[in-house]
Coordinates of C-alpha atoms in Angstrom, one line a residue:
M1 CA 34.7 6.9 -15.3
E2 CA 32.3 3.9 -15.1
L3 CA 31.2 2.9 -18.8
A4 CA 27.6 1.9 -17.7
Y5 CA 25.9 3.3 -14.5
I6 CA 23.0 4.4 -13.4
P7 CA 23.2 8.4 -13.3
S8 CA 21.4 10.1 -9.9
P9 CA 19.0 13.1 -10.9
S10 CA 20.5 16.6 -11.0
R11 CA 17.9 17.2 -8.8
G12 CA 15.0 16.1 -6.7
V13 CA 12.8 19.1 -6.8
I14 CA 10.9 21.0 -9.4
H15 CA 9.6 24.7 -8.9
L16 CA 6.2 25.5 -10.5
G17 CA 6.5 29.1 -9.8
P18 CA 6.3 29.1 -5.7
I19 CA 5.4 25.8 -5.3
P20 CA 7.7 22.9 -5.0
L21 CA 7.3 19.7 -6.6
R22 CA 9.5 17.2 -5.1
G23 CA 10.5 13.7 -6.5
Y24 CA 10.5 11.8 -3.0
A25 CA 6.6 12.9 -2.0
F26 CA 5.6 12.2 -5.7
C27 CA 6.8 8.4 -5.2
I28 CA 5.2 8.4 -1.8
I29 CA 1.8 9.7 -3.0
I30 CA 1.7 7.3 -6.3
G31 CA 2.8 4.3 -3.6
V32 CA -0.4 5.0 -1.7
F33 CA -2.8 5.0 -4.7
V34 CA -1.1 1.7 -5.6
A35 CA -1.5 0.2 -2.3
V36 CA -5.1 1.3 -2.1
W37 CA -6.0 0.0 -5.4
L38 CA -4.6 -3.0 -5.3
G39 CA -6.5 -3.4 -2.1
N40 CA -9.6 -2.8 -2.9
K41 CA -9.8 -5.5 -6.0
R42 CA -8.1 -8.1 -3.1
W43 CA -10.9 -6.7 -0.5
V44 CA -14.0 -7.0 -3.2
A45 CA -12.6 -10.4 -4.3
R46 CA -12.9 -11.2 -0.7
G47 CA -16.3 -10.0 -0.1
G48 CA -16.0 -6.8 1.1
R49 CA -17.9 -3.7 -0.3
V50 CA -16.3 -1.3 -2.8
G51 CA -14.4 1.8 -1.2
T52 CA -13.9 0.3 2.4
V53 CA -10.2 -0.1 1.8
A54 CA -10.1 3.7 1.0
D55 CA -12.3 4.8 4.0
I56 CA -9.6 2.8 5.7
A57 CA -6.6 3.9 4.4
V58 CA -7.9 7.6 5.2
W59 CA -6.7 6.7 9.1
A60 CA -3.8 4.4 8.5
V61 CA -1.7 6.4 5.9
P62 CA -1.6 9.7 8.4
F63 CA -0.6 7.4 11.2
G64 CA 1.9 5.4 8.7
L65 CA 3.7 8.6 7.9
L66 CA 3.9 9.8 11.6
G67 CA 5.2 6.5 12.4
G68 CA 7.8 6.4 9.8
R69 CA 9.1 10.0 10.8
L70 CA 9.1 9.2 14.3
Y71 CA 11.1 5.9 13.9
H72 CA 13.9 8.0 11.6
V73 CA 13.9 10.9 13.9
I74 CA 14.5 8.6 17.1
T75 CA 17.0 6.3 15.6
D76 CA 19.0 9.3 14.0
Y77 CA 17.9 11.9 16.7
E78 CA 21.6 13.0 16.1
L79 CA 20.8 14.2 12.5
Y80 CA 18.3 17.1 14.1
F81 CA 19.1 17.2 18.0
S82 CA 23.3 17.4 18.2
E83 CA 25.5 20.4 18.3
G84 CA 25.1 22.6 15.1
R85 CA 22.0 21.0 14.0
D86 CA 18.5 22.4 14.1
W87 CA 15.8 20.7 15.4
V88 CA 13.2 22.1 12.9
D89 CA 14.4 19.7 10.1
A90 CA 12.6 16.7 12.2
F91 CA 9.6 18.0 10.7
K92 CA 10.8 18.1 7.0
V93 CA 9.5 15.0 6.0
W94 CA 9.9 16.0 2.2
E95 CA 13.6 16.0 2.3
G96 CA 13.5 12.3 3.6
G97 CA 13.8 9.7 6.3
L98 CA 10.6 7.5 7.0
G99 CA 11.3 4.4 8.8
I100 CA 9.3 1.4 7.6
W101 CA 9.1 0.0 10.9
G102 CA 7.4 2.7 12.6
A103 CA 5.3 3.2 9.3
I104 CA 4.2 -0.5 9.8
A105 CA 3.5 -0.4 13.3
L106 CA 1.7 3.2 13.6
G107 CA -0.1 2.5 10.3
A108 CA -1.5 -0.9 11.7
L109 CA -2.7 1.3 14.6
G110 CA -4.4 3.5 12.5
A111 CA -6.1 0.9 10.4
W112 CA -7.3 -0.6 13.5
I113 CA -9.3 2.5 14.4
G114 CA -10.8 2.7 11.1
C115 CA -11.5 -1.2 10.8
R116 CA -13.2 -0.8 14.5
R117 CA -14.9 2.0 13.4
R118 CA -16.7 -0.2 10.5
G119 CA -16.9 -3.5 12.4
I120 CA -14.2 -5.0 10.3
P121 CA -11.6 -7.9 11.3
L122 CA -8.2 -6.2 11.2
P123 CA -6.3 -9.3 10.0
A124 CA -8.7 -9.7 7.1
Y125 CA -8.1 -6.4 5.9
A126 CA -4.0 -6.7 6.9
D127 CA -4.5 -9.7 4.8
A128 CA -6.1 -7.7 1.7
V129 CA -3.6 -4.9 1.5
A130 CA -0.2 -6.8 2.2
P131 CA 1.0 -7.1 -1.7
G132 CA -0.1 -3.3 -2.4
I133 CA 1.7 -2.3 1.0
A134 CA 4.9 -4.1 -0.7
L135 CA 4.2 -2.5 -4.1
A136 CA 4.2 1.2 -2.5
Q137 CA 7.3 0.4 -0.9
A138 CA 8.9 -0.3 -4.3
V139 CA 7.9 2.7 -5.8
G140 CA 8.6 4.6 -2.7
R141 CA 11.9 3.9 -2.7
W142 CA 12.8 6.0 -5.8
G143 CA 12.3 8.6 -3.5
N144 CA 15.7 7.7 -2.1
W145 CA 17.2 8.1 -5.9
F146 CA 15.7 11.6 -6.1
N147 CA 17.1 12.8 -2.8
Q148 CA 20.4 10.6 -3.5
E149 CA 20.8 8.9 -0.5
L150 CA 20.8 5.3 1.3
Y151 CA 22.9 3.7 -1.4
G152 CA 25.6 0.7 -0.7
K153 CA 29.1 0.2 -0.8
P154 CA 31.3 1.4 -3.7
T155 CA 31.5 -0.8 -6.8
D156 CA 32.4 -1.3 -10.3
L157 CA 29.4 -3.0 -11.8
P158 CA 27.4 -2.0 -14.7
W159 CA 24.3 -0.8 -12.7
A160 CA 26.0 1.1 -10.1
L161 CA 24.8 4.2 -8.8
H162 CA 26.6 7.4 -9.8
I163 CA 26.3 10.0 -6.9
T164 CA 27.2 13.3 -7.7
S165 CA 25.9 15.4 -4.8
S166 CA 28.9 16.4 -2.1
T167 CA 26.2 17.5 0.7
D168 CA 25.9 15.9 4.0
G169 CA 29.0 14.1 3.9
R170 CA 28.2 12.5 0.7
V171 CA 31.4 11.4 -1.4
P172 CA 30.7 11.5 -5.3
G173 CA 31.3 7.9 -6.8
Y174 CA 29.9 5.0 -7.7
Y175 CA 27.6 2.8 -5.4
H176 CA 25.4 -0.1 -5.2
P177 CA 22.1 1.3 -5.5
T178 CA 20.2 -0.5 -2.8
F179 CA 17.2 1.7 -3.3
L180 CA 16.8 -0.3 -6.3
Y181 CA 17.8 -3.6 -4.8
E182 CA 15.1 -3.1 -2.3
S183 CA 12.2 -2.0 -4.8
L184 CA 12.8 -5.1 -6.7
W185 CA 12.6 -7.1 -3.7
C186 CA 9.3 -5.6 -2.8
I187 CA 7.9 -6.3 -6.2
G188 CA 8.9 -9.9 -5.6
V189 CA 7.2 -9.8 -1.9
A190 CA 4.2 -8.8 -3.6
L191 CA 4.2 -11.3 -6.1
L192 CA 4.9 -14.2 -3.7
V193 CA 2.0 -13.0 -1.3
I194 CA -0.4 -13.1 -4.1
W195 CA 0.6 -16.3 -5.2
A196 CA 0.9 -17.9 -1.6
D197 CA -2.7 -16.4 -1.1
R198 CA -4.2 -18.1 -3.9
R199 CA -2.6 -21.3 -3.5
F200 CA -3.0 -21.5 0.5
K201 CA -6.2 -19.4 0.6
L202 CA -4.2 -17.8 3.7
G203 CA -6.4 -15.8 6.3
H204 CA -6.5 -14.4 9.8
G205 CA -3.6 -12.1 8.9
R206 CA -1.4 -14.7 7.6
A207 CA -1.1 -13.1 4.4
F208 CA 0.1 -10.2 5.7
A209 CA 2.6 -11.8 8.1
L210 CA 4.4 -13.6 5.2
Y211 CA 4.6 -10.2 3.5
V212 CA 6.4 -8.8 6.6
A213 CA 8.8 -11.8 6.6
A214 CA 9.7 -12.2 3.0
Y215 CA 10.3 -8.0 3.3
C216 CA 12.4 -8.7 6.4
A217 CA 14.5 -11.5 4.8
G218 CA 15.4 -9.2 1.9
R219 CA 15.9 -6.0 4.0
G220 CA 18.5 -7.8 6.3
W221 CA 21.2 -8.4 3.3
I222 CA 20.2 -5.0 1.8
E223 CA 20.7 -2.7 5.0
Y224 CA 24.1 -5.0 5.4
M225 CA 25.3 -2.8 2.4
R226 CA 24.5 0.4 3.3
I227 CA 26.8 2.7 4.3
D228 CA 25.0 5.6 5.7
D229 CA 25.5 6.6 9.3
A230 CA 23.3 4.4 11.8
H231 CA 23.5 2.8 15.2
H232 CA 25.4 -0.6 15.8
I233 CA 24.5 -3.3 18.4
L234 CA 27.6 -5.7 18.6
G235 CA 28.8 -4.6 15.4
V236 CA 25.5 -5.0 13.4
R237 CA 23.4 -2.3 12.2
L238 CA 20.3 -1.5 14.1
N239 CA 18.1 -2.2 11.5
V240 CA 19.5 -5.6 10.8
W241 CA 18.6 -6.4 14.4
T242 CA 15.2 -5.2 13.6
A243 CA 14.6 -7.1 10.6
I244 CA 15.6 -10.5 12.1
I245 CA 13.4 -10.1 15.5
V246 CA 10.6 -8.8 13.4
F247 CA 10.9 -12.2 10.6
L248 CA 10.9 -14.2 13.6
L249 CA 7.6 -12.7 15.2
A250 CA 6.0 -12.7 11.8
V251 CA 7.0 -16.7 11.0
T252 CA 5.9 -17.3 14.7
Y253 CA 2.7 -15.8 13.9
I254 CA 1.8 -17.7 11.2
V255 CA 2.6 -21.3 12.7
V256 CA 0.8 -20.2 15.7
S257 CA -2.3 -18.7 13.7
S258 CA -2.6 -22.0 11.3
K259 CA -3.2 -24.1 14.0
K260 CA -5.1 -21.9 16.3
R261 CA -7.4 -20.6 13.0
P262 CA -7.0 -22.9 9.6
G263 CA -8.6 -21.5 6.8
R264 CA -9.7 -18.4 5.8
E265 CA -12.4 -15.9 7.0
E266 CA -15.6 -16.5 5.5
V267 CA -17.4 -13.0 6.2
V268 CA -14.4 -9.9 6.0
E269 CA -17.6 -7.0 6.0
P270 CA -20.4 -7.8 8.1
G271 CA -23.2 -6.6 5.7
A272 CA -21.6 -6.5 2.8
F273 CA -23.9 -9.2 0.9
D274 CA -26.9 -8.0 2.5
G275 CA -26.5 -4.5 1.1
E276 CA -25.8 -6.7 -2.2
A277 CA -28.9 -8.7 -1.5
E278 CA -31.0 -5.3 -0.6
E279 CA -29.7 -3.5 -3.9
G280 CA -30.8 -6.9 -6.1
E281 CA -34.2 -6.9 -4.4
K282 CA -34.5 -3.2 -5.4
A283 CA -33.7 -4.1 -9.0
D284 CA -35.9 -7.0 -9.0
G285 CA -39.2 -4.7 -7.3
E286 CA -38.4 -1.9 -10.2
E287 CA -38.1 -4.8 -12.9
K288 CA -41.2 -6.1 -11.6
A289 CA -43.2 -2.6 -11.1
A290 CA -42.2 -1.8 -15.0
T291 CA -43.2 -5.3 -16.0
D292 CA -46.5 -4.9 -14.5
S293 CA -46.7 -1.4 -15.8
D294 CA -46.1 -2.7 -19.3
K295 CA -48.8 -5.6 -18.6
A296 CA -51.8 -3.0 -17.8
A297 CA -51.1 -0.7 -20.6
T298 CA -51.1 -3.8 -22.8
D299 CA -54.1 -5.1 -21.4
L300 CA -55.6 -1.4 -21.7
T301 CA -55.0 -0.8 -25.0
K302 CA -56.7 -4.4 -25.5
A303 CA -59.6 -3.2 -23.9
D304 CA -59.8 -0.1 -25.9
A305 CA -59.6 -2.1 -29.3
D306 CA -62.0 -4.5 -28.0
K307 CA -64.5 -1.2 -27.2
A308 CA -63.9 0.0 -30.4
E309 CA -64.8 -3.1 -32.0
V310 CA -68.1 -3.4 -30.0
D311 CA -69.2 0.2 -31.0
A312 CA -68.4 -0.1 -34.7
D313 CA -70.6 -3.2 -34.8
E314 CA -73.0 -1.4 -32.9
A315 CA -72.8 1.6 -35.3
G316 CA -73.5 -0.9 -38.0
S317 CA -76.3 -2.5 -36.6
A318 CA -78.2 0.8 -35.7
K319 CA -77.3 2.0 -39.4
K320 CA -79.2 -1.1 -41.1
T321 CA -82.3 -0.7 -38.4

């Protein structure tokens, strides 16, 4: 028995009457809120309107969840369509199984649709939400802890993850907590992107590309540690190859984009400043109207006082006469 280790939860779901509350789902939901919150702050700082990030997320999040599930089901089809398996399980997202590669791909499609409807350039939006996506992944990875899944090789390190479940071929024991490694790595990626964006004024999608490249660099070695079933190409896990290819594409984009479109977008949301100007003009108009009203009231009061004084003088003159 290990003297120090990370315990696994005894169960990943709590029932509130007939309603199941799943740890995996909560991690995904919290991650989405974190991404939208940070993305909104960065978008407004870039000159966009408050609420735009959330409006576009209404398109991006469902597409991302669909893409993540599709990638997982396609690359691990034997879990759902092989002999003895029930294909209906492919729809049970709450049991785990979202591929980040599919989530980013279809999530980007959903974001593009939302951006197009608002007349916003997708690269600028992607730059704003990139660190938030990394933090969402950091939170979401804890869903794997609740499900006791996607752990690494056996280890006797003090931070080993204690797996107690024996379902779906699991062997109870102590393993590398790859979910924790990736969670911490994603936090580091978010901080890197925020720092680099401030330092180098990244624009035209380069902050997002930096996030992708940095994440792939970490995902490669973390994926190599995992022991769950996966397809292999030339003896290397499929997701490792995916990480390598996507990393190279992201780096290439950064280099090419820096030469073709240096600097950062001056306007990220057309009409945002016009809206602010209109609100400012409206406020100035209301303030001017209030000032004129006060001035008119003061003049009226002064006129009444002068009239009263004249009437008093006339009355006094009449009395003397």
